[in-house]
PDB file of C-alpha atoms in Angstrom:
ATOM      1  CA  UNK A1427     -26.832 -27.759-126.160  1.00  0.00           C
ATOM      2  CA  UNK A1428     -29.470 -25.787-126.944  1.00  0.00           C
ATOM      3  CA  UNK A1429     -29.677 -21.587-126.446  1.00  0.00           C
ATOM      4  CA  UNK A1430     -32.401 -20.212-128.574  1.00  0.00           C
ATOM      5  CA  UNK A1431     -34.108 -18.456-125.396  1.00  0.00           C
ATOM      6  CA  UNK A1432     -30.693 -17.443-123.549  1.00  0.00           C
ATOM      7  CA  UNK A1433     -30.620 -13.972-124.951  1.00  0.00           C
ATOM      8  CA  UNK A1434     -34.274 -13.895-123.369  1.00  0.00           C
ATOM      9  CA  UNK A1435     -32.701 -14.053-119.787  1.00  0.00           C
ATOM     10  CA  UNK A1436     -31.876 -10.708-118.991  1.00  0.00           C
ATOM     11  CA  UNK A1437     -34.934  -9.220-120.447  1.00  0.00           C
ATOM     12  CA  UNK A1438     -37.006 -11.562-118.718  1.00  0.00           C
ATOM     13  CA  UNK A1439     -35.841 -10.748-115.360  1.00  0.00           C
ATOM     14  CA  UNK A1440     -35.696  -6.811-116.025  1.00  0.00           C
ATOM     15  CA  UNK A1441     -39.369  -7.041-116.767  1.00  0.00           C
ATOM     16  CA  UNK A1442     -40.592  -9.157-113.889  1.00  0.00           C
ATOM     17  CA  UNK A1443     -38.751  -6.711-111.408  1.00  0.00           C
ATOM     18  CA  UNK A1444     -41.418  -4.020-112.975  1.00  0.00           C
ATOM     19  CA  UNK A1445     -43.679  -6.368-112.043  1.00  0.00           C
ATOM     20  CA  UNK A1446     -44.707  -8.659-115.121  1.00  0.00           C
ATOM     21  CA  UNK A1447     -44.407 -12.182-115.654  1.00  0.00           C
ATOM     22  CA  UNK A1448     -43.254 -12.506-119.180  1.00  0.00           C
ATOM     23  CA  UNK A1449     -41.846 -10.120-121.987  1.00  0.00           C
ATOM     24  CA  UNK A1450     -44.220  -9.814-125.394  1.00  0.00           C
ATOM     25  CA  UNK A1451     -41.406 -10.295-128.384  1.00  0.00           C
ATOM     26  CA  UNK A1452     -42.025  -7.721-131.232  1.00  0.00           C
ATOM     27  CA  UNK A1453     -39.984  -7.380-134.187  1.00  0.00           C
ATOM     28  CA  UNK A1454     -39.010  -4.852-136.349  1.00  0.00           C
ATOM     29  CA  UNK A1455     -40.466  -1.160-136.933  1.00  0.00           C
ATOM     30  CA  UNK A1456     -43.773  -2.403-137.295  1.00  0.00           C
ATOM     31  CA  UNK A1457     -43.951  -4.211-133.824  1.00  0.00           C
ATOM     32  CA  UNK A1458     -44.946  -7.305-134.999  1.00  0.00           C
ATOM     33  CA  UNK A1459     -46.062  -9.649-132.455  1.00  0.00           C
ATOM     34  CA  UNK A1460     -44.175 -12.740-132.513  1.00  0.00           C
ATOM     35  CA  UNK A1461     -43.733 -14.694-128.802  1.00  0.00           C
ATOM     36  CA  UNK A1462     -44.572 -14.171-125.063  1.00  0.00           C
ATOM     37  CA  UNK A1463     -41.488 -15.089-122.914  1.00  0.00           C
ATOM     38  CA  UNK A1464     -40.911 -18.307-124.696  1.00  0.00           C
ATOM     39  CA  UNK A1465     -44.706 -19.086-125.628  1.00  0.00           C
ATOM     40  CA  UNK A1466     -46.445 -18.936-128.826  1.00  0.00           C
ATOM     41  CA  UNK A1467     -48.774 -16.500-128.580  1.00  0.00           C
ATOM     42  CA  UNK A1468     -52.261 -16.287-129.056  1.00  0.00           C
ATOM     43  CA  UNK A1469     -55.171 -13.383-129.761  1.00  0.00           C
ATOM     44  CA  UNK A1470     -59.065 -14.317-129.812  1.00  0.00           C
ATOM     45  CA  UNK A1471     -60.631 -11.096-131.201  1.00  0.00           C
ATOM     46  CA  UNK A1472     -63.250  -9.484-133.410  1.00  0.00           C
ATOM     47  CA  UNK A1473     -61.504  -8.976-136.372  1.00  0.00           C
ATOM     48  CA  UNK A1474     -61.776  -5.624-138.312  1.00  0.00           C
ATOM     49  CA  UNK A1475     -64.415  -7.610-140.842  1.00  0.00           C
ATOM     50  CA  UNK A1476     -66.695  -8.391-137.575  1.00  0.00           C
ATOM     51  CA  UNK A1477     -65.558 -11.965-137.529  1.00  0.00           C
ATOM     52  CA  UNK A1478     -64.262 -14.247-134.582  1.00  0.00           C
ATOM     53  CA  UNK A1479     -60.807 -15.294-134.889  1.00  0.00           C
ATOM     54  CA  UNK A1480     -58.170 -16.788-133.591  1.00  0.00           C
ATOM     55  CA  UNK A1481     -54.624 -16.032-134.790  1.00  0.00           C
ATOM     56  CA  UNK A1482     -51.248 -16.560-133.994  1.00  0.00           C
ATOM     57  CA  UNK A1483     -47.784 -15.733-135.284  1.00  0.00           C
ATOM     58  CA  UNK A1484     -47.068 -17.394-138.715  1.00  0.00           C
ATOM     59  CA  UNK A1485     -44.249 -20.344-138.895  1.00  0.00           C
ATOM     60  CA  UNK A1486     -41.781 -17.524-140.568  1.00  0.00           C
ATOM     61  CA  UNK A1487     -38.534 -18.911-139.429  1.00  0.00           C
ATOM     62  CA  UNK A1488     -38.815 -16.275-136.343  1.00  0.00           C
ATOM     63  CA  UNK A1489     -41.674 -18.393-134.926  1.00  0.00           C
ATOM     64  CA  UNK A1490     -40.356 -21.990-133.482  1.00  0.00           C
ATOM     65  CA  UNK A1491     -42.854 -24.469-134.309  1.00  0.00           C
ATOM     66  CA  UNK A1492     -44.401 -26.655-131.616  1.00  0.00           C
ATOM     67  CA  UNK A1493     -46.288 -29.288-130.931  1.00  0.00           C
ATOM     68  CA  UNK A1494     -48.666 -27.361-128.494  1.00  0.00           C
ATOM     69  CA  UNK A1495     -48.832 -25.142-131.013  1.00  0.00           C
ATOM     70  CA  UNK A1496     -50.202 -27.229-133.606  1.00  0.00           C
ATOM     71  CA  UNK A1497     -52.584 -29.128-131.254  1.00  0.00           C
ATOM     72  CA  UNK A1498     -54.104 -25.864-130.018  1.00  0.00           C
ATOM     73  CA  UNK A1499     -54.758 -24.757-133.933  1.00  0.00           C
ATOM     74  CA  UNK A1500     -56.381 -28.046-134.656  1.00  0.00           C
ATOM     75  CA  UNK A1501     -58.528 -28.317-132.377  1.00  0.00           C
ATOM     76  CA  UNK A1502     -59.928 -24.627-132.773  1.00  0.00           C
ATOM     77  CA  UNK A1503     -60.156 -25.433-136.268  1.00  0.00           C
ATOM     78  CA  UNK A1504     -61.965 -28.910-135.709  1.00  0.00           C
ATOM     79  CA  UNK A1505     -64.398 -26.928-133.759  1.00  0.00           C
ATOM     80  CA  UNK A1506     -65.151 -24.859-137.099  1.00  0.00           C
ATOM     81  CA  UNK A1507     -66.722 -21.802-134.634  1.00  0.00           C
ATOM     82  CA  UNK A1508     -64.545 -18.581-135.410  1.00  0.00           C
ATOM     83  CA  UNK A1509     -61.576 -18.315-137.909  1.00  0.00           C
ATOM     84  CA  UNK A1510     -58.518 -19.973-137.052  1.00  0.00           C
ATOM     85  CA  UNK A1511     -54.900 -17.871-138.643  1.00  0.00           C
ATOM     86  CA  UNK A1512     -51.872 -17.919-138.830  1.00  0.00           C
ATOM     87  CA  UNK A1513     -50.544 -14.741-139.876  1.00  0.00           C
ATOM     88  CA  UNK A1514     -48.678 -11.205-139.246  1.00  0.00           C
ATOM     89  CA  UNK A1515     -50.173  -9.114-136.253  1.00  0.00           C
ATOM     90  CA  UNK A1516     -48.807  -6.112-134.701  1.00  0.00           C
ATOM     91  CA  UNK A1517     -48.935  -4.459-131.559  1.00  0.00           C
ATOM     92  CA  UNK A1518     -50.919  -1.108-132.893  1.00  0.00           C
ATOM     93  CA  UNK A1519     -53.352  -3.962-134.298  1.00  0.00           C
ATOM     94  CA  UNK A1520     -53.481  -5.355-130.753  1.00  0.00           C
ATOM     95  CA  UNK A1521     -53.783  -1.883-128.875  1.00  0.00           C
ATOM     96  CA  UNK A1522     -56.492  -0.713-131.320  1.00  0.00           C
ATOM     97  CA  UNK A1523     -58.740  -3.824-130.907  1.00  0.00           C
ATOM     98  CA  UNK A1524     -58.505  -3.698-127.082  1.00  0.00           C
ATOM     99  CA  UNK A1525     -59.396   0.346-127.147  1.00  0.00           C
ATOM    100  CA  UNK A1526     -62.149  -0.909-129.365  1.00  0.00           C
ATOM    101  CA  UNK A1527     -63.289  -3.751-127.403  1.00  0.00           C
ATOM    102  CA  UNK A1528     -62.845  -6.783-130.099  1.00  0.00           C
ATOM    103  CA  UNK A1529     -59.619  -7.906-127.884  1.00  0.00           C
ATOM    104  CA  UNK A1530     -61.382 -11.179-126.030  1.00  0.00           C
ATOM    105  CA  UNK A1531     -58.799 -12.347-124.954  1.00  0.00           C
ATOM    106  CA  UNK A1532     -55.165 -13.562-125.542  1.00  0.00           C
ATOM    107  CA  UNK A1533     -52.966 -16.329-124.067  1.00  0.00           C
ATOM    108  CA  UNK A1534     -49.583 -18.120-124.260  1.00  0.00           C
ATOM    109  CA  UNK A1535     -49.051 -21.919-124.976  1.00  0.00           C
ATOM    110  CA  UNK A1536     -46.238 -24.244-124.810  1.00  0.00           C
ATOM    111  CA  UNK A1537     -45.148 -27.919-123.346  1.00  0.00           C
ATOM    112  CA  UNK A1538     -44.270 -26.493-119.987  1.00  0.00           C
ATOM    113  CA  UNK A1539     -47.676 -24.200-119.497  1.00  0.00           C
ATOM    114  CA  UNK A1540     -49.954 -25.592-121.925  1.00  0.00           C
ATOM    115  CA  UNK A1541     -51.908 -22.349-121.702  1.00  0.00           C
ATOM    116  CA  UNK A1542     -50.976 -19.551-119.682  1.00  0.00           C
ATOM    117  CA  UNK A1543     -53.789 -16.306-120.484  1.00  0.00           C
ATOM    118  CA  UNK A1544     -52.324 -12.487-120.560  1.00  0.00           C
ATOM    119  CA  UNK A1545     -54.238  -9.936-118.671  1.00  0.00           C
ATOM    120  CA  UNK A1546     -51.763  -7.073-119.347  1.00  0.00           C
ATOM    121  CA  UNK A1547     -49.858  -5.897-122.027  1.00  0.00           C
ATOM    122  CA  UNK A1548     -47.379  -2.716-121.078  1.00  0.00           C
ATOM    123  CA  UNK A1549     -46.876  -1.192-124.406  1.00  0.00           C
ATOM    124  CA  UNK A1550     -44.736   2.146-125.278  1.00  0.00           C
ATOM    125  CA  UNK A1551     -45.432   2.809-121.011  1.00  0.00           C
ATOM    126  CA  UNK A1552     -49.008   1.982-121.034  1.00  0.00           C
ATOM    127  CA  UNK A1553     -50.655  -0.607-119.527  1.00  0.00           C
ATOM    128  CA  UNK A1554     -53.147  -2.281-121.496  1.00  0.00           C
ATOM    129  CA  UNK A1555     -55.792  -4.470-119.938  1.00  0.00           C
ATOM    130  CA  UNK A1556     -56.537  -7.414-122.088  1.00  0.00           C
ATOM    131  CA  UNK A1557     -59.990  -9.198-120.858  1.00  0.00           C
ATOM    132  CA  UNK A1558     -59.767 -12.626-119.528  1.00  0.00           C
ATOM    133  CA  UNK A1559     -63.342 -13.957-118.583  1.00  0.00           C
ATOM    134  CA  UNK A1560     -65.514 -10.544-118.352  1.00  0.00           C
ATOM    135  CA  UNK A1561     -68.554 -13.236-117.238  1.00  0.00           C
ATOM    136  CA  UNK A1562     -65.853 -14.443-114.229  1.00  0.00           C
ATOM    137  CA  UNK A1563     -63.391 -11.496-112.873  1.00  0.00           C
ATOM    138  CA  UNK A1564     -61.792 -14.306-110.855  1.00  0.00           C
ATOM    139  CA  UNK A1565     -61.457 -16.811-113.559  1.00  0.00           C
ATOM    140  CA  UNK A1566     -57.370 -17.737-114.739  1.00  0.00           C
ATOM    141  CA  UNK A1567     -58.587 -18.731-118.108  1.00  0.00           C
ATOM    142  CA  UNK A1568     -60.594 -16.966-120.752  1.00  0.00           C
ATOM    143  CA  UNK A1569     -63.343 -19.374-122.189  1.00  0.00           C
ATOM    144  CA  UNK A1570     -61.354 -20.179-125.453  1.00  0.00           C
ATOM    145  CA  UNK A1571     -57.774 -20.619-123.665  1.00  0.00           C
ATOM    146  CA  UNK A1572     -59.952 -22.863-121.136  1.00  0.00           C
ATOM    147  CA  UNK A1573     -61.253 -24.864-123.301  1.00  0.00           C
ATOM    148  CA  UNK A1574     -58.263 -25.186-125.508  1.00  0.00           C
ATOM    149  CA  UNK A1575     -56.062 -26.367-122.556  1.00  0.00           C
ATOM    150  CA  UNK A1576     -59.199 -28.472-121.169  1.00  0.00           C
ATOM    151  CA  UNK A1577     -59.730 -30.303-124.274  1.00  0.00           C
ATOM    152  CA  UNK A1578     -55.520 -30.850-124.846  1.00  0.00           C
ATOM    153  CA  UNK A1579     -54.659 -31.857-121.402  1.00  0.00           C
ATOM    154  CA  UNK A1580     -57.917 -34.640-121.722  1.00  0.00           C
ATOM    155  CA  UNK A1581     -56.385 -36.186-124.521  1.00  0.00           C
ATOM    156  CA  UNK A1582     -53.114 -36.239-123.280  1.00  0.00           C
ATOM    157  CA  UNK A1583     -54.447 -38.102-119.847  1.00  0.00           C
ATOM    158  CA  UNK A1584     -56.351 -40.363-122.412  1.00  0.00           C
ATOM    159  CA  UNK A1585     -60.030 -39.026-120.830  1.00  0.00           C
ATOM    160  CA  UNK A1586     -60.974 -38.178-124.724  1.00  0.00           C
ATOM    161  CA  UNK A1587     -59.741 -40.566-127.433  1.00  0.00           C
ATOM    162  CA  UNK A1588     -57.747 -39.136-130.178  1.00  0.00           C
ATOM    163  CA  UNK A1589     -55.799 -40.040-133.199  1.00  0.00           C
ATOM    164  CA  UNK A1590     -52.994 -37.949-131.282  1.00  0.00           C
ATOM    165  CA  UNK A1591     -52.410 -40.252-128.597  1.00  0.00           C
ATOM    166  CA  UNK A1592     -52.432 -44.539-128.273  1.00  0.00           C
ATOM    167  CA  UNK A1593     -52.921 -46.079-125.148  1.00  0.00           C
ATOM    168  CA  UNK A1594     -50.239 -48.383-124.275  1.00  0.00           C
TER     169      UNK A1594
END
């Protein structure tokens, strides 16, 4: 029997009665950003050197490890086209680069939702709004979670051969 996410319950459904589908995690007095609901979670952004990257919560033993996970950071890093990390970001991090406009966008991913993109963050009782497809204001996928979830989901349906899967 497993219960890592049972203490998530309550939360969870105190949150989506405001309104919100999932609860960001952060840890500790520094609000590190660690999970959304029970996704890994994901930020493409201009980092504060100028650069694209793409970064996600470091395999710390607070971070569960995951297939999807792993697949989503190797195939951004195959694509060598913006920096792929995996390291400690917090939430004043995350505000400042969406008041500053380097925030492209952010998503979570896991088995059951592959990709799932966030368009707002409520943080200390302010809602942030976290870009999604600014070319598309109807689109449910920025153009990196997209094409992330695009490129997994056609390997695992065997349209794109891959080391990752064997047709039987």
């Amino acid at each position: 029997l497993g219960g890592n996410y049972a203490p998530a319950l309550r939360p969870t459904m105190d949150v989506v009665k405001r309104g919100y589908d999932q609860i960001l995690w952060l840890l500790g007095d520094d609000h590190y950003v660690t999970e959304v609901g029970t996704m890994n979670f994901f930020i493409f952004w201009i980092d504060e050197s100028g650069a694209k990257e793409l970064v996600t919560a470091p395999l710390d033993g607070i971070i569960l490890p995951g297939v999807t996970r792993d697949s989503l950071l190797e195939l951004a890093r195959q694509w060598g086209e913006f920096k792929v990390s995996e390291r400690k970001v917090t939430m004043p991090e995350v505000v400042r680069a969406i008041n500053e406009n380097r925030l492209l966008e952010a998503f979570g991913a896991g088995t059951a939702c592959v990709v799932c993109s966030v368009s707002t963050i409520l943080y200390n009782s302010t809602d942030y709004v976290v870009p999604v497809d600014p070319s598309n204001p109807d689109a449910v996928f920025g153009p990196v979670a997209r094409r992330l979830r695009d490129e997994l989901l056609d390997i695992q349906y065997a349209k794109k051969p891959s080391p990752w899967a064997v047709p039987v």
